[in-house]
Amino acid sequence: MRGLAIGIEKMATKSGDLALAERLFETLRDRILDGAMRHGDKLPGTRLIARDAGVSRWTAVTAVDMLIAEGLVEARKRS
């Protein structure tokens, strides 16, 4: 079994009021702000993030889009 790409846990098993995309966004944001991911590091692809978090790819895409909107990551086509 392969390890988690970025150390996130399955989102579907957590309870809470936030939508899955928001919870995934907050998890990724916290990892960025805590220094687990450094400036210039490449995020794993949305398919890998979705698999590790146990959510749909669309949920992962939405969470990454939220990171982009907050200015925490930069989008680069096909990089």
XYZ file of C-alpha atoms in Angstrom, residues 28-79:
52
model
C -4.181 21.893 2.718
C -4.015 25.550 3.785
C -2.918 24.568 7.286
C -0.180 22.315 5.889
C 1.062 25.170 3.700
C 0.973 27.726 6.536
C 2.623 25.301 8.985
C 5.544 24.924 6.594
C 4.894 21.288 5.666
C 4.921 22.523 2.077
C 7.480 25.131 1.171
C 7.340 27.956 -1.330
C 7.944 26.539 -4.780
C 6.954 22.981 -3.879
C 4.642 21.350 -6.369
C 1.297 20.165 -5.056
C 0.364 16.608 -5.946
C -2.233 16.292 -8.690
C -5.890 16.539 -7.833
C -6.385 12.823 -8.525
C -3.782 11.947 -5.898
C -5.150 14.472 -3.401
C -8.655 13.076 -3.938
C -7.487 9.499 -3.465
C -5.605 10.274 -0.254
C -8.464 12.325 1.197
C -11.107 9.806 0.152
C -13.100 12.381 -1.788
C -14.070 12.858 -5.423
C -11.677 14.518 -7.824
C -14.172 17.368 -8.222
C -13.946 18.029 -4.470
C -10.149 18.121 -4.723
C -10.304 20.471 -7.722
C -12.632 22.783 -5.785
C -10.291 22.799 -2.766
C -7.253 23.573 -4.950
C -9.220 26.337 -6.696
C -9.906 27.818 -3.251
C -6.156 27.739 -2.504
C -5.516 29.555 -5.779
C -8.178 32.162 -4.970
C -6.528 32.782 -1.575
C -3.157 33.259 -3.275
C -1.600 30.325 -1.432
C -0.705 28.399 -4.573
C -0.104 29.319 -8.170
C -1.700 27.480 -11.061
C 0.508 26.352 -13.916
C -0.944 24.504 -16.845
C 0.364 20.958 -17.264
C 3.376 21.358 -14.994
